[in-house]
Coordinates of C-alpha atoms and ligand atoms in Angstrom, one line a residue:
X1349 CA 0.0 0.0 0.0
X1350 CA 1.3 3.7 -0.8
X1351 CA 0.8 6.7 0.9
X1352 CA 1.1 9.9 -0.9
X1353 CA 0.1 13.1 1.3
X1354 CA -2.3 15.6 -1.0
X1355 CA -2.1 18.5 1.0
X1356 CA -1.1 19.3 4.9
X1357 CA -3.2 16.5 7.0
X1358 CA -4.7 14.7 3.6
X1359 CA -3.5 11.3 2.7
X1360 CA -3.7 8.8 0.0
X1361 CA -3.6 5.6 1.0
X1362 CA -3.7 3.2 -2.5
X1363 CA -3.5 -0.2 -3.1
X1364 CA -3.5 -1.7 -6.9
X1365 CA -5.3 -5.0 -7.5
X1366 CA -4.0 -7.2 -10.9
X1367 CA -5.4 -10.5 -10.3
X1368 CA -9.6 -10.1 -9.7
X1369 CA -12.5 -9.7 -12.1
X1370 CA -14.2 -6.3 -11.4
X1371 CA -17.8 -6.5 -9.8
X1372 CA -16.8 -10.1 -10.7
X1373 CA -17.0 -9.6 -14.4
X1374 CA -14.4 -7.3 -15.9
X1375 CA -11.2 -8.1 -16.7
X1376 CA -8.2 -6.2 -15.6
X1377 CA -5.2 -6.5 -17.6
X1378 CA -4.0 -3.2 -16.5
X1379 CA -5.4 -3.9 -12.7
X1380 CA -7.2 -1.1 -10.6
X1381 CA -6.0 0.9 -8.1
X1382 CA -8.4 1.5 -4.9
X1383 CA -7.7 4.5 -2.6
X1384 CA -8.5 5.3 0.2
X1385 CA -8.3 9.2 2.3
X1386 CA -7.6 10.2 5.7
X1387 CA -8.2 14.1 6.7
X1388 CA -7.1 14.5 9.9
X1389 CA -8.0 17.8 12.1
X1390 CA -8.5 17.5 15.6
X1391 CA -10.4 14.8 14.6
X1392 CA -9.4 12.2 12.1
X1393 CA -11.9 11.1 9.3
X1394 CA -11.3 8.1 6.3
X1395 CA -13.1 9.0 3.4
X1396 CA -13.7 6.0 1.5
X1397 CA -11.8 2.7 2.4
X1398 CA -11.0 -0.5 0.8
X1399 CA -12.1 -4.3 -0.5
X1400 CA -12.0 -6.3 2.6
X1401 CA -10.1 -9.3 1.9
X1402 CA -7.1 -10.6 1.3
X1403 CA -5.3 -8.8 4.3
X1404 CA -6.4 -5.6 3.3
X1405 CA -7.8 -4.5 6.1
X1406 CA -4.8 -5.3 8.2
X1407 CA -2.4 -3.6 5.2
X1408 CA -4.6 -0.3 5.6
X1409 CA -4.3 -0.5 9.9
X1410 CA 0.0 -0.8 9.4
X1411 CA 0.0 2.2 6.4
X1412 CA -2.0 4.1 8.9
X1413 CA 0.5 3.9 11.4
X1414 CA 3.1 5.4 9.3
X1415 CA 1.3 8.5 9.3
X1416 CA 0.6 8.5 13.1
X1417 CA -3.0 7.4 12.6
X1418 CA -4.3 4.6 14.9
X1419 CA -7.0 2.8 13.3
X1420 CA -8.4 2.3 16.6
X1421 CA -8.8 6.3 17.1
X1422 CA -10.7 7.1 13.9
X1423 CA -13.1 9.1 14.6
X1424 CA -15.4 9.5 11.6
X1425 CA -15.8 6.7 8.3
X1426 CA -17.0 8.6 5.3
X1427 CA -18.7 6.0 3.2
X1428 CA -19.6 8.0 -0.3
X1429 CA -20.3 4.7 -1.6
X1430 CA -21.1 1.0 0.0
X1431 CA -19.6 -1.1 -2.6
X1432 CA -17.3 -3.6 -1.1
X1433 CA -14.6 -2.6 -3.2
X1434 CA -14.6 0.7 -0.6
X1435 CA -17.0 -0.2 2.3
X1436 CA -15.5 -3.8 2.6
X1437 CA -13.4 -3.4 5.4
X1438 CA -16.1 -2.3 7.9
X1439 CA -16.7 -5.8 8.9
X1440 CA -13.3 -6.2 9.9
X1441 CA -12.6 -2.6 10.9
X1442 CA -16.2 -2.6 13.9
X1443 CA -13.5 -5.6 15.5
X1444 CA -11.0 -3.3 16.3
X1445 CA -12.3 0.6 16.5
X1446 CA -15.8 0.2 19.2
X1447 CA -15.9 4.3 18.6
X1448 CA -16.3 5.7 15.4
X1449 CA -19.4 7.0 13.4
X1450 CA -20.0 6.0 9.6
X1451 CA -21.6 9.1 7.8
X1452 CA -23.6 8.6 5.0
X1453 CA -27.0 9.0 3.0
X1454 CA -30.2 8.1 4.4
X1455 CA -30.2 5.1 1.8
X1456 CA -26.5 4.3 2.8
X1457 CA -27.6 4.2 6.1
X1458 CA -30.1 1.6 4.8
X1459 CA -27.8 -0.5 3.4
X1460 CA -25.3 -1.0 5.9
X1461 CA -27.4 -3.8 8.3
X1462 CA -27.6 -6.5 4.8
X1463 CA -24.0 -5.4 4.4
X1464 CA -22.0 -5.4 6.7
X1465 CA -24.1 -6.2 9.6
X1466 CA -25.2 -3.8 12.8
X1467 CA -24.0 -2.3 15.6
X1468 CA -22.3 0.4 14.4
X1469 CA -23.0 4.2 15.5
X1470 CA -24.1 6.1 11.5
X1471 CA -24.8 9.6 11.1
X1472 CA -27.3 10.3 7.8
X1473 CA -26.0 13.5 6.0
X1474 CA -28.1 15.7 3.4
X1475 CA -26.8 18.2 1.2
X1476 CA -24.4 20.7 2.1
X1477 CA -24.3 19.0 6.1
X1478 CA -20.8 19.7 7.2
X1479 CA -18.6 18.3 9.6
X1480 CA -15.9 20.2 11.7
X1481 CA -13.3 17.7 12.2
X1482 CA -11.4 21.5 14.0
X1483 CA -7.5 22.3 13.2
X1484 CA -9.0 23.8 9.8
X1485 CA -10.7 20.8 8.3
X1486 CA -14.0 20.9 7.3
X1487 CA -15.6 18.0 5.4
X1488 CA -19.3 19.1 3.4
X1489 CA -21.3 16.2 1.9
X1490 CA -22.9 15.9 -1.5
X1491 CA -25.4 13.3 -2.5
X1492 CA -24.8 12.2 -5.9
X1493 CA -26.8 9.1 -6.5
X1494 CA -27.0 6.1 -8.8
X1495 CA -23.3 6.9 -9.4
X1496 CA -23.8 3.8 -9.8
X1497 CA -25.4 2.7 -6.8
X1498 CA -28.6 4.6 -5.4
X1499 CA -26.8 5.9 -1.8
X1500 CA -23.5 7.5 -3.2
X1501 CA -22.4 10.8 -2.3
X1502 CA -19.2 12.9 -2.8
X1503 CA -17.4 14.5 -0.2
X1504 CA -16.0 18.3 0.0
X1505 CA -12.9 19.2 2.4
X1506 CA -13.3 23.0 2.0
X1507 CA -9.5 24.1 3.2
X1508 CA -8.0 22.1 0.7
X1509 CA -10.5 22.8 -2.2
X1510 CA -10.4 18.9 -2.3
X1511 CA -13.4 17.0 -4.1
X1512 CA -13.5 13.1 -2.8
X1513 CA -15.1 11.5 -5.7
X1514 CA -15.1 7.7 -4.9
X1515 CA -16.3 5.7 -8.4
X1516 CA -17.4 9.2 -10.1
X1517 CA -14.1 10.3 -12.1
X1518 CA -12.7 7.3 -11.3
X1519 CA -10.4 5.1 -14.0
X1520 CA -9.1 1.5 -14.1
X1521 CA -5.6 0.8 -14.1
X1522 CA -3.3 0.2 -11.6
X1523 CA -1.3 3.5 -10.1
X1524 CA 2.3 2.1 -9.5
X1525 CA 5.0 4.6 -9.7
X1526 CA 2.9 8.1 -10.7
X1527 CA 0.2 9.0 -8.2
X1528 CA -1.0 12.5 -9.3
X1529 CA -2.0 13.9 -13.0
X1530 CA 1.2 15.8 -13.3
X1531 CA 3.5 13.0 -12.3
X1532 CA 2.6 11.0 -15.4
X1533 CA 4.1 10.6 -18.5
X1534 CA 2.6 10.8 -21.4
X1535 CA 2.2 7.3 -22.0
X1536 CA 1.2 6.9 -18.6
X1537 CA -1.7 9.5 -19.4
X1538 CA -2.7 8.0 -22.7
X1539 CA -3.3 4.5 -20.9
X1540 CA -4.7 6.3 -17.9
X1541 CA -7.1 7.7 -20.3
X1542 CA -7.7 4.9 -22.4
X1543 CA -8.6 2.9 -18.9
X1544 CA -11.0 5.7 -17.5
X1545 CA -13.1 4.8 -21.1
X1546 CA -12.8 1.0 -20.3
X1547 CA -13.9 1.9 -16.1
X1548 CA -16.5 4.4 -17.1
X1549 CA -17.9 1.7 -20.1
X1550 CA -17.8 -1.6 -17.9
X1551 CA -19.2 0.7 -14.5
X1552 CA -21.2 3.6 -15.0
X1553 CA -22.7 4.3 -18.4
X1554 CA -26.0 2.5 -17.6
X1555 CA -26.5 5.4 -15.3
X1556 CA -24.9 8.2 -17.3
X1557 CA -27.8 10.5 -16.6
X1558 CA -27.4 10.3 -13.6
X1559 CA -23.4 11.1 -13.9
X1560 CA -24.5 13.9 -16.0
X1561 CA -26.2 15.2 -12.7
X1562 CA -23.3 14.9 -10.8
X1563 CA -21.0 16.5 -13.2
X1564 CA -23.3 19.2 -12.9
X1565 CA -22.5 19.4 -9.1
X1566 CA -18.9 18.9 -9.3
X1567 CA -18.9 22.3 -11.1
X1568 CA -20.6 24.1 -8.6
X1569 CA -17.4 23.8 -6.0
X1570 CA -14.2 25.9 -6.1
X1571 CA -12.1 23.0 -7.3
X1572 CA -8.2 22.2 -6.5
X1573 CA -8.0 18.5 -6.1
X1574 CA -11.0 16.1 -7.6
X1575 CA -9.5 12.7 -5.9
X1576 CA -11.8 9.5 -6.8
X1577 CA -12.3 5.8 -5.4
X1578 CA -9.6 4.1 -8.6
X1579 CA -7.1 5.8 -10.4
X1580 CA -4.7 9.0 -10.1
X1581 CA -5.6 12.2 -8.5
X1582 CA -6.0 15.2 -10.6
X1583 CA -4.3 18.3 -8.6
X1584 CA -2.9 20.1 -11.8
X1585 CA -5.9 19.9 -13.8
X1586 CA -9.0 18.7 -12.1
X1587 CA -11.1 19.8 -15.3
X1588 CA -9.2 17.6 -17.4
X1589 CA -11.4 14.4 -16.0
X1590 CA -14.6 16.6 -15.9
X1591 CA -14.3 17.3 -19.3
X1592 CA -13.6 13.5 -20.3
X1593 CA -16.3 12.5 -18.3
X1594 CA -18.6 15.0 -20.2
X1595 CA -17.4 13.2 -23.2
X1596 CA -18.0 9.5 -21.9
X1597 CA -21.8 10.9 -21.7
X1598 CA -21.8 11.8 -25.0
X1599 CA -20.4 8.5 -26.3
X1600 CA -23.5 6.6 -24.0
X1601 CA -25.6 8.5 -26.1
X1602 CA -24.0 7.1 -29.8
X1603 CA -21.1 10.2 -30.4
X1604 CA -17.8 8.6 -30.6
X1605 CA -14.0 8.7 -31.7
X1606 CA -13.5 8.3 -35.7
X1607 CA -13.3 4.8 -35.1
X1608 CA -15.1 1.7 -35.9
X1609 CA -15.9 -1.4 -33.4
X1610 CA -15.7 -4.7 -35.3
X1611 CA -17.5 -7.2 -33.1
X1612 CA -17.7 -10.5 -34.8
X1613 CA -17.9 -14.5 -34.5
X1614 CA -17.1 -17.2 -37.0
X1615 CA -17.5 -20.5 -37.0
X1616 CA -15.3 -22.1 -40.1
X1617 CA -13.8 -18.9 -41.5
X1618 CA -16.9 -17.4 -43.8
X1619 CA -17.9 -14.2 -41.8
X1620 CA -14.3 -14.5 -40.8
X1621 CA -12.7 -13.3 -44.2
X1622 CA -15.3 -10.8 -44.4
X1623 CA -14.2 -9.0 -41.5
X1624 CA -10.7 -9.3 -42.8
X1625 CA -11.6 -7.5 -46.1
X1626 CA -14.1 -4.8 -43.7
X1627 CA -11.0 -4.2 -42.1
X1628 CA -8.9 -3.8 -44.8
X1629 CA -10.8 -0.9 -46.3
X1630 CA -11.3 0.9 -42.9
X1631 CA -7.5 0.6 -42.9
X1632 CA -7.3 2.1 -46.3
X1633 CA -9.6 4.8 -45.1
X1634 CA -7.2 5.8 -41.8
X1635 CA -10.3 4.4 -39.9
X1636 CA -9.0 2.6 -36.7
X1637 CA -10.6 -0.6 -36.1
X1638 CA -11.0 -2.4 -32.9
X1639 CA -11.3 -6.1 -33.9
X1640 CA -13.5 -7.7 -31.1
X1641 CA -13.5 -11.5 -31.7
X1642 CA -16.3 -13.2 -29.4
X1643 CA -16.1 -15.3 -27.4
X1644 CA -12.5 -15.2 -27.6
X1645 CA -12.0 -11.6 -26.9
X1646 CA -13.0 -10.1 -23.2
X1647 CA -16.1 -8.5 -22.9
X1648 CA -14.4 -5.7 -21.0
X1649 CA -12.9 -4.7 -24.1
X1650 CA -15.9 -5.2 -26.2
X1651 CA -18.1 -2.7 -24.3
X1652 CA -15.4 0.1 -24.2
X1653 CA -14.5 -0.2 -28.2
X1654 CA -18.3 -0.1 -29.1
X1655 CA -19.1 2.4 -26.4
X1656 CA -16.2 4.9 -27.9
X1657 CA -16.7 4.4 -31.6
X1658 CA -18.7 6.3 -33.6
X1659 CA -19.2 3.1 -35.9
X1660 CA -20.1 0.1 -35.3
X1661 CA -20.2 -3.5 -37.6
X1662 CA -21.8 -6.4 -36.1
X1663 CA -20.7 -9.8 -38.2
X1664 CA -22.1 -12.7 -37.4
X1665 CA -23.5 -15.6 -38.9
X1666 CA -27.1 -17.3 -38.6
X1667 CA -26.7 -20.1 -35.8
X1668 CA -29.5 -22.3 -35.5
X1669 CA -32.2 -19.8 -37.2
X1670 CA -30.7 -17.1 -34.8
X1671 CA -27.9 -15.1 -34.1
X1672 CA -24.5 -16.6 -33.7
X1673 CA -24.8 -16.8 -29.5
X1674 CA -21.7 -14.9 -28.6
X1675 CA -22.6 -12.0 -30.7
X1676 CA -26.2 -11.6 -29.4
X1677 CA -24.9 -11.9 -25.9
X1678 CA -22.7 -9.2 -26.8
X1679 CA -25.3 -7.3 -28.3
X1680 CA -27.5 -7.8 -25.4
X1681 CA -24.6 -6.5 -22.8
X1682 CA -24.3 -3.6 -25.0
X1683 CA -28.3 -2.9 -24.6
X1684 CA -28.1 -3.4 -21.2
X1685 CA -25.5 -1.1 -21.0
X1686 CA -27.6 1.8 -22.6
X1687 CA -25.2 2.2 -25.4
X1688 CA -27.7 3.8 -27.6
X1689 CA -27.9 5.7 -30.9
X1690 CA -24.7 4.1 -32.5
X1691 CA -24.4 4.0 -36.4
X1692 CA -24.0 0.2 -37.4
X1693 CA -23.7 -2.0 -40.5
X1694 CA -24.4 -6.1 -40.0
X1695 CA -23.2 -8.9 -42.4
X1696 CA -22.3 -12.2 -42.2
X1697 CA -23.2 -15.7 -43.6
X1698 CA -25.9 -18.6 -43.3
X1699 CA -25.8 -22.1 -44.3
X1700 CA -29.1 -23.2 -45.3
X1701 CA -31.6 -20.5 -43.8
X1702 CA -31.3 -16.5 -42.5
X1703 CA -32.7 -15.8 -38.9
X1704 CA -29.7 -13.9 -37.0
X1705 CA -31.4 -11.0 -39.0
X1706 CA -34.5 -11.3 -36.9
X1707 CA -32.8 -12.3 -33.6
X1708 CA -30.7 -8.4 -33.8
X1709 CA -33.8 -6.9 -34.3
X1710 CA -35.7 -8.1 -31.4
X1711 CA -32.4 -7.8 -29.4
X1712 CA -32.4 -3.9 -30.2
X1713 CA -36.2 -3.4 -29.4
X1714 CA -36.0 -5.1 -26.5
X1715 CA -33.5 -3.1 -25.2
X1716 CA -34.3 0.6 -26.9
X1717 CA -31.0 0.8 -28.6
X1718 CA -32.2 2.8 -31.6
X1719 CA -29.0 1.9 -33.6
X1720 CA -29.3 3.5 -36.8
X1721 CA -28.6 0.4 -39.2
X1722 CA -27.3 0.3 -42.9
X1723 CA -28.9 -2.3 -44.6
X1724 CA -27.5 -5.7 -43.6
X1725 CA -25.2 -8.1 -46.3
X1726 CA -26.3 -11.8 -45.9
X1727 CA -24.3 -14.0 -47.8
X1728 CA -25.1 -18.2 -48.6
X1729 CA -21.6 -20.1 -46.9
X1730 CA -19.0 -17.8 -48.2
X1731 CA -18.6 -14.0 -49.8
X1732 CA -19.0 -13.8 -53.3
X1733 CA -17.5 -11.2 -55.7
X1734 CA -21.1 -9.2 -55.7
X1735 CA -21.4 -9.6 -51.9
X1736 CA -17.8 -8.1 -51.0
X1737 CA -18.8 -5.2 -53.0
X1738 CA -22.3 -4.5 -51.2
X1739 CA -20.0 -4.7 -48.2
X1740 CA -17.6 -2.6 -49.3
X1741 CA -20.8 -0.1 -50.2
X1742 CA -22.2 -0.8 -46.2
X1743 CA -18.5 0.6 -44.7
X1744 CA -18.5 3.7 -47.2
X1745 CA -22.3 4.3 -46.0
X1746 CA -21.4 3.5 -42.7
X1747 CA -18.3 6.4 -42.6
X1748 CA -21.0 8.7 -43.9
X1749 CA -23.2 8.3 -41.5
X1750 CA -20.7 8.4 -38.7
X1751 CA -19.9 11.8 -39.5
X1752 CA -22.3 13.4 -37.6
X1753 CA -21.8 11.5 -34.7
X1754 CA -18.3 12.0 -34.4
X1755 CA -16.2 13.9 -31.4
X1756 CA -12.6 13.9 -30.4
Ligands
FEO555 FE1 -15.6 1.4 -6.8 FE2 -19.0 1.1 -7.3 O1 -17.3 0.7 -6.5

């Protein structure tokens, strides 16, 4: 665990995970980082703490101590967010500290019992409530909720000008040698960046509404430090991650990068080589591709490449009268998702009868996409001459109609 000190009496305290599937689901090949913040006045406060297993807990109490903190004297637990990835420790913590108050929202308070069981002193906050921890710190409290859960909050420590963010503005990725924004190299940045797509994608765009809200909020506040839940702090330039963020919402909505998402499946090769010649003409056109191969390919990375592009080809074949399976599951995640409004072109073979045609549609209804499609290319076993060319047509309509969609 590292400890980085943000201003005078404001700690980081961050640990980096590699070898875990977020929420059980995503993958993490460049890890998370999970941190945790102590403000310490007269008082001391944690703002946000950390997944309560494997030692954890216990590598949090020792890290403390090297900043003169006993665990066992913390006075207040700021939970802006009841996940276990933050809130998991509390089990473990109630064994050693019999003498500290959680403050959260009313529907935190709620959720703490089914949780992390009772007997704990908690303190409800509303908007604006403020805490004097005395020696200068002053923590306000902000309800921002379904960020992504219904209770979370963000916290406000008014000396500093520091903005605790937990999962809002917060990135995959773990932080290993570079712990603020203007520590980081440029590649550090790009990959940063690249992984605050792939966290926001995976995490939070079902509810990017309600992240619109809270963006909202976050400008309100006379802003130094914005320091979230997972991945680096921004001190430099705090509006840097706002202004991403605002652009994440836009991509929910079907705007994306002048790029095209390929996600495709093949059984022996047919839709296969049609993806290879798709992809050479988007090449030829200076149209990165992301090439999403399912089920081979992880569904982490499938959601963010979609989520980003502005253009979208679906090839798959007809499996059993329906949708090649691992394609329409993707499809599905992405509807679940709220990925809406994307442009998108479909093609792909059939053996003896159509059907995946029908299975996409009643995949989009069913989940409101409204994915503007191209007329799809259905081809019998493999491409023809005639077909390759009413694909080749498909991706030039297809970069047309991604032009007003697109942002940088
Ligand atoms: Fe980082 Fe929603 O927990």
């Amino acid at each position: 665990m590292n400890i980085k000190e943000i201003n005078k009496g404001i700690h980081m305290l961050s640990t980096s995970i590699d070898e875990m599937l977020f929420e059980g689901m995503w993958e993490l090949p460049h890890g998370v980082s999970i941190n945790s913040f102590i403000v310490k006045g007269e008082k001391t406060a944690i703002i946000d703490g950390i997944i309560g297993w494997d030692g954890l807990p216990e590598t949090l109490y020792e890290s403390l101590g090297k900043i003169d903190i006993n665990p066992e004297k913390i006075d207040y637990v700021i939970v802006n967010h009841m996940e276990p990835d933050h809130a998991g420790w509390l089990e473990n913590f109630k064994k050693i500290n019999k003498d500290f108050t959680i403050l959260t929202t009313l529907k935190g308070s709620q959720m703490i019992e089914p949780f992390y069981g009772n007997s704990v002193n908690v303190q409800v906050v509303k908007e604006g409530d403020t805490i004097d921890l005395g020696g200068g710190k002053t923590l306000t409290f902000h309800p921002a909720p379904n960020v992504h859960w219904p209770e979370t909050m963000m916290t406000y420590e008014t000396s500093s000008k520091t903005l605790f963010t937990c999962d809002m503005f917060g990135a995959f990725g773990s932080l290993k040698d570079h712990y603020f924004d203007d520590e980081m190299t440029e590649e550090e940045v790009k990959l940063s960046e690249n992984e605050a797509e792939r966290y926001f994608s995976n995490v939070l765009t079902t509810f990017s509404m309600m992240v619109e809200k809270a963006i909202k909020k976050t400008k309100e506040f006379d802003l130094k430090v914005i320091a979230p839940g997972h991945g680096p702090i921004y001190r430099s330039n705090p509006q840097k991650i706002i202004e991403d963020y605002e652009k994440y919402c836009q991509f929910a909505k079907g705007y994306g990068k002048n790029e095209v998402a390929i996600v495709w499946g093949s059984m022996y090769g047919m839709t296969q080589k049609a993806v290879v010649f798709a992809t050479e003409i988007l090449n030829k056109e200076g149209i990165k591709v992301h090439s999403i191969q399912m089920p081979n390919d992880s569904e982490s990375e499938m959601v963010s490449s979609v989520f980003k592009s502005a253009g979208i080809i679906l090839a798959t074949p007809t499996y059993e009268y329906k949708m090649y399976p691992p394609v329409a599951h993707a499809l599905d995640e992405l509807g679940r998702k709220r990925i809406n409004n994307k442009e998108v072109f479909r093609f792909g073979s059939y053996g003896w009868s159509g059907g995946a045609e029908k299975e996409l549609a009643q995949i989009v209804e069913n989940h409101k996409m409204k994915w503007n499609f191209i007329e799809s290319v259905e081809f019998n076993g493999q491409a023809k001459e005639e077909d390759l060319s009413k694909i080749e047509s498909g991706i030039k309509q297809l970069i047309k109609n991604m032009k007003s969609k697109l942002i940088k």
